[in-house]
Amino acid sequence: MIRLIISDIDGTLVPEGGSVVNPEYMVVIRKLLDLGVQFAAASGRQTSSIDAIFHELRDRIYYLGDNGASIQKNGETEKEMLMDRENLLLLLKELKNIPGQRPLISVKEGYYTDDRDEAFYRLVFEEYKGVGRVVEHIEDYADSCIKLSLYCENGAREIYDQIYGKWKDRFAIHVSGARWVDINDFESTKGNAVQWLQEKYGITPEETVVFGDNYNDISMMKRAARSYASELSHPDIRAAAGRVAASYEKDGVLKVLKEILTEVRDER
């Protein structure tokens, strides 16, 4: 029987940067919770941005924020992984000489950036509903950084290719969206966050369902016997998942959740 469901957000439930889902998601998820199924929203987003979507269920579901670096329930942090300060400072220094990207640091309290572009501000703090502010120097927050994100105006792959070779041995680096590159501590993966939940509740991969659409979702797909990739995903992601769900435009995840709800009820 299915006992744990984890879903990515951007590109899976909503378009990148979206913050509104079909209200029926909350109805179906609540019914699954009432039947004893655990649910988690796993995202590269900071937990405050996840909460903008799932606030009405925040006391019952888990937020696996910042690619699993922060695990929260009902506003309480249950696990947190910080980036190495010295290497982060070196990377931030190098990024100042790489055009076409805008850095965004995530900490427990929210987002910080020292980039003053107005469109970037609107994207992070209005579209993504992030909590935080523009500061003078994001280096001042290196001690408490959970994740560094780079918004790449000309596409994520260009910036990813520039930094991956030099920094891959110091940080986990993933393309997490069409214009986003996420950088974390090696232990901070969605897959490790899913494993933490499985161990907490004694849940096996065979009892786990995962939904995702991008490279930072592959680690959690490996923790589930049943994984779905959005039909809009890169072929690599669809291959890693093994199953395909309709796009967010068609409420593809919602359709599968309804099927799972029926399965769980029948097994009961």
PDB file of C-alpha atoms in Angstrom:
ATOM      1  CA  MET A   1       0.000   0.000   0.000  1.00  0.00           C
ATOM      2  CA  ILE A   2       1.161   3.551  -0.709  1.00  0.00           C
ATOM      3  CA  ARG A   3       2.171   5.311   2.505  1.00  0.00           C
ATOM      4  CA  LEU A   4       4.280   8.267   1.284  1.00  0.00           C
ATOM      5  CA  ILE A   5       3.840  10.691  -1.618  1.00  0.00           C
ATOM      6  CA  ILE A   6       6.355  13.390  -2.543  1.00  0.00           C
ATOM      7  CA  SER A   7       5.854  15.960  -5.264  1.00  0.00           C
ATOM      8  CA  ASP A   8       8.099  18.577  -6.789  1.00  0.00           C
ATOM      9  CA  ILE A   9       6.446  21.947  -7.457  1.00  0.00           C
ATOM     10  CA  ASP A  10       7.863  24.006 -10.348  1.00  0.00           C
ATOM     11  CA  GLY A  11       7.312  22.337 -13.693  1.00  0.00           C
ATOM     12  CA  THR A  12       5.382  19.543 -11.986  1.00  0.00           C
ATOM     13  CA  LEU A  13       2.446  21.161 -10.179  1.00  0.00           C
ATOM     14  CA  VAL A  14       2.749  24.716 -11.520  1.00  0.00           C
ATOM     15  CA  PRO A  15       4.662  26.576 -14.216  1.00  0.00           C
ATOM     16  CA  GLU A  16       8.078  27.774 -13.061  1.00  0.00           C
ATOM     17  CA  GLY A  17       7.518  30.574 -10.553  1.00  0.00           C
ATOM     18  CA  GLY A  18       3.808  29.888 -10.176  1.00  0.00           C
ATOM     19  CA  SER A  19       2.108  29.889  -6.792  1.00  0.00           C
ATOM     20  CA  VAL A  20      -1.480  28.819  -7.502  1.00  0.00           C
ATOM     21  CA  VAL A  21      -2.675  25.232  -7.835  1.00  0.00           C
ATOM     22  CA  ASN A  22      -6.075  23.770  -8.520  1.00  0.00           C
ATOM     23  CA  PRO A  23      -7.908  23.864  -5.133  1.00  0.00           C
ATOM     24  CA  GLU A  24      -8.870  20.218  -5.691  1.00  0.00           C
ATOM     25  CA  TYR A  25      -5.261  19.273  -4.887  1.00  0.00           C
ATOM     26  CA  MET A  26      -5.845  20.262  -1.263  1.00  0.00           C
ATOM     27  CA  VAL A  27      -9.062  18.263  -1.099  1.00  0.00           C
ATOM     28  CA  VAL A  28      -7.459  15.087  -2.460  1.00  0.00           C
ATOM     29  CA  ILE A  29      -4.271  15.429  -0.386  1.00  0.00           C
ATOM     30  CA  ARG A  30      -6.341  15.922   2.761  1.00  0.00           C
ATOM     31  CA  LYS A  31      -8.278  12.729   2.019  1.00  0.00           C
ATOM     32  CA  LEU A  32      -5.006  10.838   1.563  1.00  0.00           C
ATOM     33  CA  LEU A  33      -3.692  12.225   4.850  1.00  0.00           C
ATOM     34  CA  ASP A  34      -6.881  11.113   6.592  1.00  0.00           C
ATOM     35  CA  LEU A  35      -6.152   7.587   5.341  1.00  0.00           C
ATOM     36  CA  GLY A  36      -2.683   7.661   6.877  1.00  0.00           C
ATOM     37  CA  VAL A  37      -0.649   8.549   3.784  1.00  0.00           C
ATOM     38  CA  GLN A  38       2.199  10.998   4.411  1.00  0.00           C
ATOM     39  CA  PHE A  39       2.651  13.829   1.902  1.00  0.00           C
ATOM     40  CA  ALA A  40       5.626  16.116   1.274  1.00  0.00           C
ATOM     41  CA  ALA A  41       6.253  18.987  -1.128  1.00  0.00           C
ATOM     42  CA  ALA A  42       9.891  18.809  -2.289  1.00  0.00           C
ATOM     43  CA  SER A  43      11.328  21.824  -4.046  1.00  0.00           C
ATOM     44  CA  GLY A  44      14.364  23.919  -4.771  1.00  0.00           C
ATOM     45  CA  ARG A  45      12.255  26.727  -3.309  1.00  0.00           C
ATOM     46  CA  GLN A  46      12.801  27.997   0.200  1.00  0.00           C
ATOM     47  CA  THR A  47      10.178  26.711   2.635  1.00  0.00           C
ATOM     48  CA  SER A  48       8.484  30.125   2.847  1.00  0.00           C
ATOM     49  CA  SER A  49       7.790  29.907  -0.882  1.00  0.00           C
ATOM     50  CA  ILE A  50       6.448  26.343  -0.547  1.00  0.00           C
ATOM     51  CA  ASP A  51       4.162  27.602   2.210  1.00  0.00           C
ATOM     52  CA  ALA A  52       2.658  30.160  -0.155  1.00  0.00           C
ATOM     53  CA  ILE A  53       1.106  27.202  -1.995  1.00  0.00           C
ATOM     54  CA  PHE A  54       0.428  24.677   0.767  1.00  0.00           C
ATOM     55  CA  HIS A  55      -0.271  26.911   3.761  1.00  0.00           C
ATOM     56  CA  GLU A  56      -3.670  25.393   4.537  1.00  0.00           C
ATOM     57  CA  LEU A  57      -2.011  21.984   4.993  1.00  0.00           C
ATOM     58  CA  ARG A  58       1.180  23.172   6.706  1.00  0.00           C
ATOM     59  CA  ASP A  59       0.360  21.447   9.991  1.00  0.00           C
ATOM     60  CA  ARG A  60      -0.089  18.072   8.270  1.00  0.00           C
ATOM     61  CA  ILE A  61       2.485  17.836   5.470  1.00  0.00           C
ATOM     62  CA  TYR A  62       6.245  18.168   5.190  1.00  0.00           C
ATOM     63  CA  TYR A  63       8.134  20.817   3.267  1.00  0.00           C
ATOM     64  CA  LEU A  64      11.400  19.538   1.814  1.00  0.00           C
ATOM     65  CA  GLY A  65      12.826  22.944   0.932  1.00  0.00           C
ATOM     66  CA  ASP A  66      16.017  24.025  -0.798  1.00  0.00           C
ATOM     67  CA  ASN A  67      16.416  20.618  -2.462  1.00  0.00           C
ATOM     68  CA  GLY A  68      16.050  18.822   0.843  1.00  0.00           C
ATOM     69  CA  ALA A  69      18.438  21.016   2.820  1.00  0.00           C
ATOM     70  CA  SER A  70      15.581  22.124   5.073  1.00  0.00           C
ATOM     71  CA  ILE A  71      12.834  19.799   6.301  1.00  0.00           C
ATOM     72  CA  GLN A  72       9.920  21.527   8.012  1.00  0.00           C
ATOM     73  CA  LYS A  73       6.465  20.737   9.293  1.00  0.00           C
ATOM     74  CA  ASN A  74       4.044  23.304  10.695  1.00  0.00           C
ATOM     75  CA  GLY A  75       6.764  25.956  10.610  1.00  0.00           C
ATOM     76  CA  GLU A  76       9.162  23.913  12.730  1.00  0.00           C
ATOM     77  CA  THR A  77      12.534  22.859  11.315  1.00  0.00           C
ATOM     78  CA  GLU A  78      13.185  19.145  11.790  1.00  0.00           C
ATOM     79  CA  LYS A  79      16.452  18.982   9.829  1.00  0.00           C
ATOM     80  CA  GLU A  80      18.784  21.520   8.222  1.00  0.00           C
ATOM     81  CA  MET A  81      22.016  21.236   6.230  1.00  0.00           C
ATOM     82  CA  LEU A  82      24.356  24.225   5.829  1.00  0.00           C
ATOM     83  CA  MET A  83      26.844  24.896   3.048  1.00  0.00           C
ATOM     84  CA  ASP A  84      30.573  25.112   3.768  1.00  0.00           C
ATOM     85  CA  ARG A  85      31.277  28.777   4.494  1.00  0.00           C
ATOM     86  CA  GLU A  86      34.821  29.057   3.141  1.00  0.00           C
ATOM     87  CA  ASN A  87      34.075  27.387  -0.184  1.00  0.00           C
ATOM     88  CA  LEU A  88      30.853  29.353  -0.515  1.00  0.00           C
ATOM     89  CA  LEU A  89      32.725  32.643  -0.097  1.00  0.00           C
ATOM     90  CA  LEU A  90      35.203  31.589  -2.791  1.00  0.00           C
ATOM     91  CA  LEU A  91      32.365  30.693  -5.147  1.00  0.00           C
ATOM     92  CA  LEU A  92      30.540  33.966  -4.525  1.00  0.00           C
ATOM     93  CA  LYS A  93      33.750  35.844  -5.312  1.00  0.00           C
ATOM     94  CA  GLU A  94      34.140  33.982  -8.600  1.00  0.00           C
ATOM     95  CA  LEU A  95      30.509  34.565  -9.558  1.00  0.00           C
ATOM     96  CA  LYS A  96      31.071  38.317  -9.515  1.00  0.00           C
ATOM     97  CA  ASN A  97      33.071  37.819 -12.716  1.00  0.00           C
ATOM     98  CA  ILE A  98      30.472  35.656 -14.445  1.00  0.00           C
ATOM     99  CA  PRO A  99      27.808  37.738 -16.217  1.00  0.00           C
ATOM    100  CA  GLY A 100      24.270  36.573 -16.908  1.00  0.00           C
ATOM    101  CA  GLN A 101      23.448  35.222 -13.443  1.00  0.00           C
ATOM    102  CA  ARG A 102      21.892  36.693 -10.319  1.00  0.00           C
ATOM    103  CA  PRO A 103      22.724  35.051  -6.948  1.00  0.00           C
ATOM    104  CA  LEU A 104      20.155  34.254  -4.296  1.00  0.00           C
ATOM    105  CA  ILE A 105      21.082  32.871  -0.874  1.00  0.00           C
ATOM    106  CA  SER A 106      18.570  30.861   1.103  1.00  0.00           C
ATOM    107  CA  VAL A 107      18.688  30.735   4.897  1.00  0.00           C
ATOM    108  CA  LYS A 108      16.208  29.512   7.494  1.00  0.00           C
ATOM    109  CA  GLU A 109      14.484  32.899   7.620  1.00  0.00           C
ATOM    110  CA  GLY A 110      14.147  33.389   3.857  1.00  0.00           C
ATOM    111  CA  TYR A 111      15.991  34.685   0.806  1.00  0.00           C
ATOM    112  CA  TYR A 112      18.748  37.297   0.496  1.00  0.00           C
ATOM    113  CA  THR A 113      20.246  38.823  -2.613  1.00  0.00           C
ATOM    114  CA  ASP A 114      22.463  41.815  -3.253  1.00  0.00           C
ATOM    115  CA  ASP A 115      21.306  42.067  -6.871  1.00  0.00           C
ATOM    116  CA  ARG A 116      19.106  45.127  -7.256  1.00  0.00           C
ATOM    117  CA  ASP A 117      17.448  44.281 -10.563  1.00  0.00           C
ATOM    118  CA  GLU A 118      13.747  45.120 -10.190  1.00  0.00           C
ATOM    119  CA  ALA A 119      12.509  42.281 -12.401  1.00  0.00           C
ATOM    120  CA  PHE A 120      14.522  39.773 -10.361  1.00  0.00           C
ATOM    121  CA  TYR A 121      13.091  41.204  -7.151  1.00  0.00           C
ATOM    122  CA  ARG A 122       9.536  40.805  -8.466  1.00  0.00           C
ATOM    123  CA  LEU A 123      10.245  37.245  -9.555  1.00  0.00           C
ATOM    124  CA  VAL A 124      11.589  36.095  -6.178  1.00  0.00           C
ATOM    125  CA  PHE A 125       9.477  38.077  -3.751  1.00  0.00           C
ATOM    126  CA  GLU A 126       6.229  38.507  -5.658  1.00  0.00           C
ATOM    127  CA  GLU A 127       5.863  35.607  -8.109  1.00  0.00           C
ATOM    128  CA  TYR A 128       7.574  32.957  -5.966  1.00  0.00           C
ATOM    129  CA  LYS A 129       6.150  34.615  -2.820  1.00  0.00           C
ATOM    130  CA  GLY A 130       9.550  34.381  -1.129  1.00  0.00           C
ATOM    131  CA  VAL A 131      10.220  35.933   2.268  1.00  0.00           C
ATOM    132  CA  GLY A 132      13.396  37.996   2.537  1.00  0.00           C
ATOM    133  CA  ARG A 133      14.984  41.149   1.193  1.00  0.00           C
ATOM    134  CA  VAL A 134      17.753  42.812  -0.814  1.00  0.00           C
ATOM    135  CA  VAL A 135      20.913  43.328   1.271  1.00  0.00           C
ATOM    136  CA  GLU A 136      24.242  45.063   0.777  1.00  0.00           C
ATOM    137  CA  HIS A 137      26.400  41.917   0.719  1.00  0.00           C
ATOM    138  CA  ILE A 138      25.065  38.361   0.598  1.00  0.00           C
ATOM    139  CA  GLU A 139      28.485  37.198   1.816  1.00  0.00           C
ATOM    140  CA  ASP A 140      27.362  38.379   5.265  1.00  0.00           C
ATOM    141  CA  TYR A 141      24.941  35.414   5.339  1.00  0.00           C
ATOM    142  CA  ALA A 142      27.416  32.702   4.333  1.00  0.00           C
ATOM    143  CA  ASP A 143      27.453  31.276   7.894  1.00  0.00           C
ATOM    144  CA  SER A 144      23.796  30.263   7.690  1.00  0.00           C
ATOM    145  CA  CYS A 145      23.402  29.515   3.976  1.00  0.00           C
ATOM    146  CA  ILE A 146      21.315  26.432   3.150  1.00  0.00           C
ATOM    147  CA  LYS A 147      21.426  26.848  -0.625  1.00  0.00           C
ATOM    148  CA  LEU A 148      22.777  29.196  -3.269  1.00  0.00           C
ATOM    149  CA  SER A 149      20.629  29.656  -6.368  1.00  0.00           C
ATOM    150  CA  LEU A 150      21.622  31.366  -9.577  1.00  0.00           C
ATOM    151  CA  TYR A 151      18.977  32.905 -11.792  1.00  0.00           C
ATOM    152  CA  CYS A 152      20.343  32.641 -15.319  1.00  0.00           C
ATOM    153  CA  GLU A 153      18.766  35.057 -17.765  1.00  0.00           C
ATOM    154  CA  ASN A 154      19.990  33.213 -20.879  1.00  0.00           C
ATOM    155  CA  GLY A 155      19.204  29.748 -19.597  1.00  0.00           C
ATOM    156  CA  ALA A 156      20.570  27.573 -16.797  1.00  0.00           C
ATOM    157  CA  ARG A 157      22.749  25.298 -18.909  1.00  0.00           C
ATOM    158  CA  GLU A 158      25.124  28.103 -19.961  1.00  0.00           C
ATOM    159  CA  ILE A 159      25.988  29.036 -16.361  1.00  0.00           C
ATOM    160  CA  TYR A 160      25.967  25.424 -15.194  1.00  0.00           C
ATOM    161  CA  ASP A 161      28.587  24.531 -17.791  1.00  0.00           C
ATOM    162  CA  GLN A 162      30.798  27.421 -16.663  1.00  0.00           C
ATOM    163  CA  ILE A 163      30.921  26.436 -12.995  1.00  0.00           C
ATOM    164  CA  TYR A 164      30.310  22.694 -12.821  1.00  0.00           C
ATOM    165  CA  GLY A 165      33.789  21.447 -13.711  1.00  0.00           C
ATOM    166  CA  LYS A 166      35.583  23.547 -11.095  1.00  0.00           C
ATOM    167  CA  TRP A 167      33.058  23.250  -8.270  1.00  0.00           C
ATOM    168  CA  LYS A 168      31.561  19.763  -8.648  1.00  0.00           C
ATOM    169  CA  ASP A 169      33.947  18.326  -6.045  1.00  0.00           C
ATOM    170  CA  ARG A 170      32.948  20.891  -3.448  1.00  0.00           C
ATOM    171  CA  PHE A 171      29.204  21.269  -3.924  1.00  0.00           C
ATOM    172  CA  ALA A 172      26.215  19.467  -5.414  1.00  0.00           C
ATOM    173  CA  ILE A 173      25.240  21.484  -8.502  1.00  0.00           C
ATOM    174  CA  HIS A 174      21.998  20.908 -10.402  1.00  0.00           C
ATOM    175  CA  VAL A 175      19.927  22.479 -13.136  1.00  0.00           C
ATOM    176  CA  SER A 176      16.624  22.919 -11.318  1.00  0.00           C
ATOM    177  CA  GLY A 177      14.644  24.896 -13.888  1.00  0.00           C
ATOM    178  CA  ALA A 178      14.884  26.540 -17.274  1.00  0.00           C
ATOM    179  CA  ARG A 179      16.711  29.517 -15.724  1.00  0.00           C
ATOM    180  CA  TRP A 180      17.821  28.192 -12.346  1.00  0.00           C
ATOM    181  CA  VAL A 181      20.986  26.491 -11.117  1.00  0.00           C
ATOM    182  CA  ASP A 182      20.905  25.242  -7.516  1.00  0.00           C
ATOM    183  CA  ILE A 183      24.026  24.695  -5.407  1.00  0.00           C
ATOM    184  CA  ASN A 184      23.922  22.727  -2.143  1.00  0.00           C
ATOM    185  CA  ASP A 185      25.997  20.741   0.288  1.00  0.00           C
ATOM    186  CA  PHE A 186      26.471  17.189  -1.048  1.00  0.00           C
ATOM    187  CA  GLU A 187      24.215  15.727   1.642  1.00  0.00           C
ATOM    188  CA  SER A 188      21.412  18.147   0.783  1.00  0.00           C
ATOM    189  CA  THR A 189      19.420  16.306  -1.861  1.00  0.00           C
ATOM    190  CA  LYS A 190      15.756  15.624  -2.289  1.00  0.00           C
ATOM    191  CA  GLY A 191      16.600  11.940  -2.249  1.00  0.00           C
ATOM    192  CA  ASN A 192      18.223  12.156   1.187  1.00  0.00           C
ATOM    193  CA  ALA A 193      15.235  14.117   2.480  1.00  0.00           C
ATOM    194  CA  VAL A 194      12.900  11.417   1.207  1.00  0.00           C
ATOM    195  CA  GLN A 195      15.076   8.762   2.851  1.00  0.00           C
ATOM    196  CA  TRP A 196      14.868  10.676   6.131  1.00  0.00           C
ATOM    197  CA  LEU A 197      11.059  10.586   5.944  1.00  0.00           C
ATOM    198  CA  GLN A 198      11.052   6.902   5.040  1.00  0.00           C
ATOM    199  CA  GLU A 199      13.242   6.062   8.008  1.00  0.00           C
ATOM    200  CA  LYS A 200      11.200   8.250  10.350  1.00  0.00           C
ATOM    201  CA  TYR A 201       7.972   6.426   9.518  1.00  0.00           C
ATOM    202  CA  GLY A 202       9.307   2.998   8.585  1.00  0.00           C
ATOM    203  CA  ILE A 203       8.235   3.365   4.962  1.00  0.00           C
ATOM    204  CA  THR A 204       9.829   1.403   2.133  1.00  0.00           C
ATOM    205  CA  PRO A 205      10.544   2.550  -1.447  1.00  0.00           C
ATOM    206  CA  GLU A 206       7.788   0.158  -2.554  1.00  0.00           C
ATOM    207  CA  GLU A 207       5.340   2.201  -0.465  1.00  0.00           C
ATOM    208  CA  THR A 208       6.555   5.525  -1.909  1.00  0.00           C
ATOM    209  CA  VAL A 209       5.390   7.577  -4.902  1.00  0.00           C
ATOM    210  CA  VAL A 210       7.388  10.512  -6.317  1.00  0.00           C
ATOM    211  CA  PHE A 211       6.552  13.217  -8.887  1.00  0.00           C
ATOM    212  CA  GLY A 212       9.190  15.440 -10.542  1.00  0.00           C
ATOM    213  CA  ASP A 213      10.325  17.089 -13.732  1.00  0.00           C
ATOM    214  CA  ASN A 214      14.001  18.062 -13.504  1.00  0.00           C
ATOM    215  CA  TYR A 215      17.520  16.876 -12.707  1.00  0.00           C
ATOM    216  CA  ASN A 216      17.303  17.766  -9.028  1.00  0.00           C
ATOM    217  CA  ASP A 217      14.377  15.309  -8.782  1.00  0.00           C
ATOM    218  CA  ILE A 218      16.303  12.229  -9.895  1.00  0.00           C
ATOM    219  CA  SER A 219      17.735  11.511  -6.441  1.00  0.00           C
ATOM    220  CA  MET A 220      14.271  11.189  -4.943  1.00  0.00           C
ATOM    221  CA  MET A 221      13.014   9.142  -7.876  1.00  0.00           C
ATOM    222  CA  LYS A 222      15.670   6.600  -6.902  1.00  0.00           C
ATOM    223  CA  ARG A 223      14.046   6.338  -3.462  1.00  0.00           C
ATOM    224  CA  ALA A 224      10.668   5.262  -4.852  1.00  0.00           C
ATOM    225  CA  ALA A 225       9.565   2.163  -6.719  1.00  0.00           C
ATOM    226  CA  ARG A 226       6.893   4.289  -8.399  1.00  0.00           C
ATOM    227  CA  SER A 227       7.967   7.618  -9.892  1.00  0.00           C
ATOM    228  CA  TYR A 228       6.335   9.926 -12.400  1.00  0.00           C
ATOM    229  CA  ALA A 229       7.960  12.599 -14.573  1.00  0.00           C
ATOM    230  CA  SER A 230       5.976  15.359 -16.216  1.00  0.00           C
ATOM    231  CA  GLU A 231       5.381  14.806 -19.906  1.00  0.00           C
ATOM    232  CA  LEU A 232       7.198  18.122 -20.424  1.00  0.00           C
ATOM    233  CA  SER A 233      10.397  16.785 -18.835  1.00  0.00           C
ATOM    234  CA  HIS A 234      13.692  16.139 -20.585  1.00  0.00           C
ATOM    235  CA  PRO A 235      13.946  12.518 -21.817  1.00  0.00           C
ATOM    236  CA  ASP A 236      16.606  11.862 -19.155  1.00  0.00           C
ATOM    237  CA  ILE A 237      14.093  12.650 -16.429  1.00  0.00           C
ATOM    238  CA  ARG A 238      11.340  10.561 -17.980  1.00  0.00           C
ATOM    239  CA  ALA A 239      13.779   7.647 -18.223  1.00  0.00           C
ATOM    240  CA  ALA A 240      14.782   8.037 -14.553  1.00  0.00           C
ATOM    241  CA  ALA A 241      11.157   8.089 -13.444  1.00  0.00           C
ATOM    242  CA  GLY A 242       9.886   5.215 -15.529  1.00  0.00           C
ATOM    243  CA  ARG A 243       6.343   6.627 -15.633  1.00  0.00           C
ATOM    244  CA  VAL A 244       4.917   9.778 -17.169  1.00  0.00           C
ATOM    245  CA  ALA A 245       2.196  12.084 -15.832  1.00  0.00           C
ATOM    246  CA  ALA A 246       0.370  14.729 -17.816  1.00  0.00           C
ATOM    247  CA  SER A 247       1.672  18.280 -17.513  1.00  0.00           C
ATOM    248  CA  TYR A 248       0.693  20.826 -14.862  1.00  0.00           C
ATOM    249  CA  GLU A 249      -1.487  22.454 -17.529  1.00  0.00           C
ATOM    250  CA  LYS A 250      -3.637  19.317 -17.446  1.00  0.00           C
ATOM    251  CA  ASP A 251      -3.380  18.745 -13.677  1.00  0.00           C
ATOM    252  CA  GLY A 252      -1.495  15.531 -14.394  1.00  0.00           C
ATOM    253  CA  VAL A 253      -0.340  14.960 -10.808  1.00  0.00           C
ATOM    254  CA  LEU A 254      -3.872  15.512  -9.529  1.00  0.00           C
ATOM    255  CA  LYS A 255      -5.157  12.766 -11.820  1.00  0.00           C
ATOM    256  CA  VAL A 256      -2.597  10.297 -10.463  1.00  0.00           C
ATOM    257  CA  LEU A 257      -3.320  11.334  -6.864  1.00  0.00           C
ATOM    258  CA  LYS A 258      -6.983  10.526  -7.426  1.00  0.00           C
ATOM    259  CA  GLU A 259      -5.991   7.101  -8.736  1.00  0.00           C
ATOM    260  CA  ILE A 260      -3.826   6.524  -5.668  1.00  0.00           C
ATOM    261  CA  LEU A 261      -6.667   7.631  -3.400  1.00  0.00           C
ATOM    262  CA  THR A 262      -8.894   4.996  -4.969  1.00  0.00           C
ATOM    263  CA  GLU A 263      -6.155   2.369  -4.585  1.00  0.00           C
ATOM    264  CA  VAL A 264      -5.632   3.167  -0.906  1.00  0.00           C
ATOM    265  CA  ARG A 265      -9.364   3.079  -0.200  1.00  0.00           C
ATOM    266  CA  ASP A 266      -9.743  -0.263  -1.967  1.00  0.00           C
ATOM    267  CA  GLU A 267      -6.823  -1.757  -0.035  1.00  0.00           C
ATOM    268  CA  ARG A 268      -8.393  -0.597   3.205  1.00  0.00           C
TER     269      ARG A 268
END
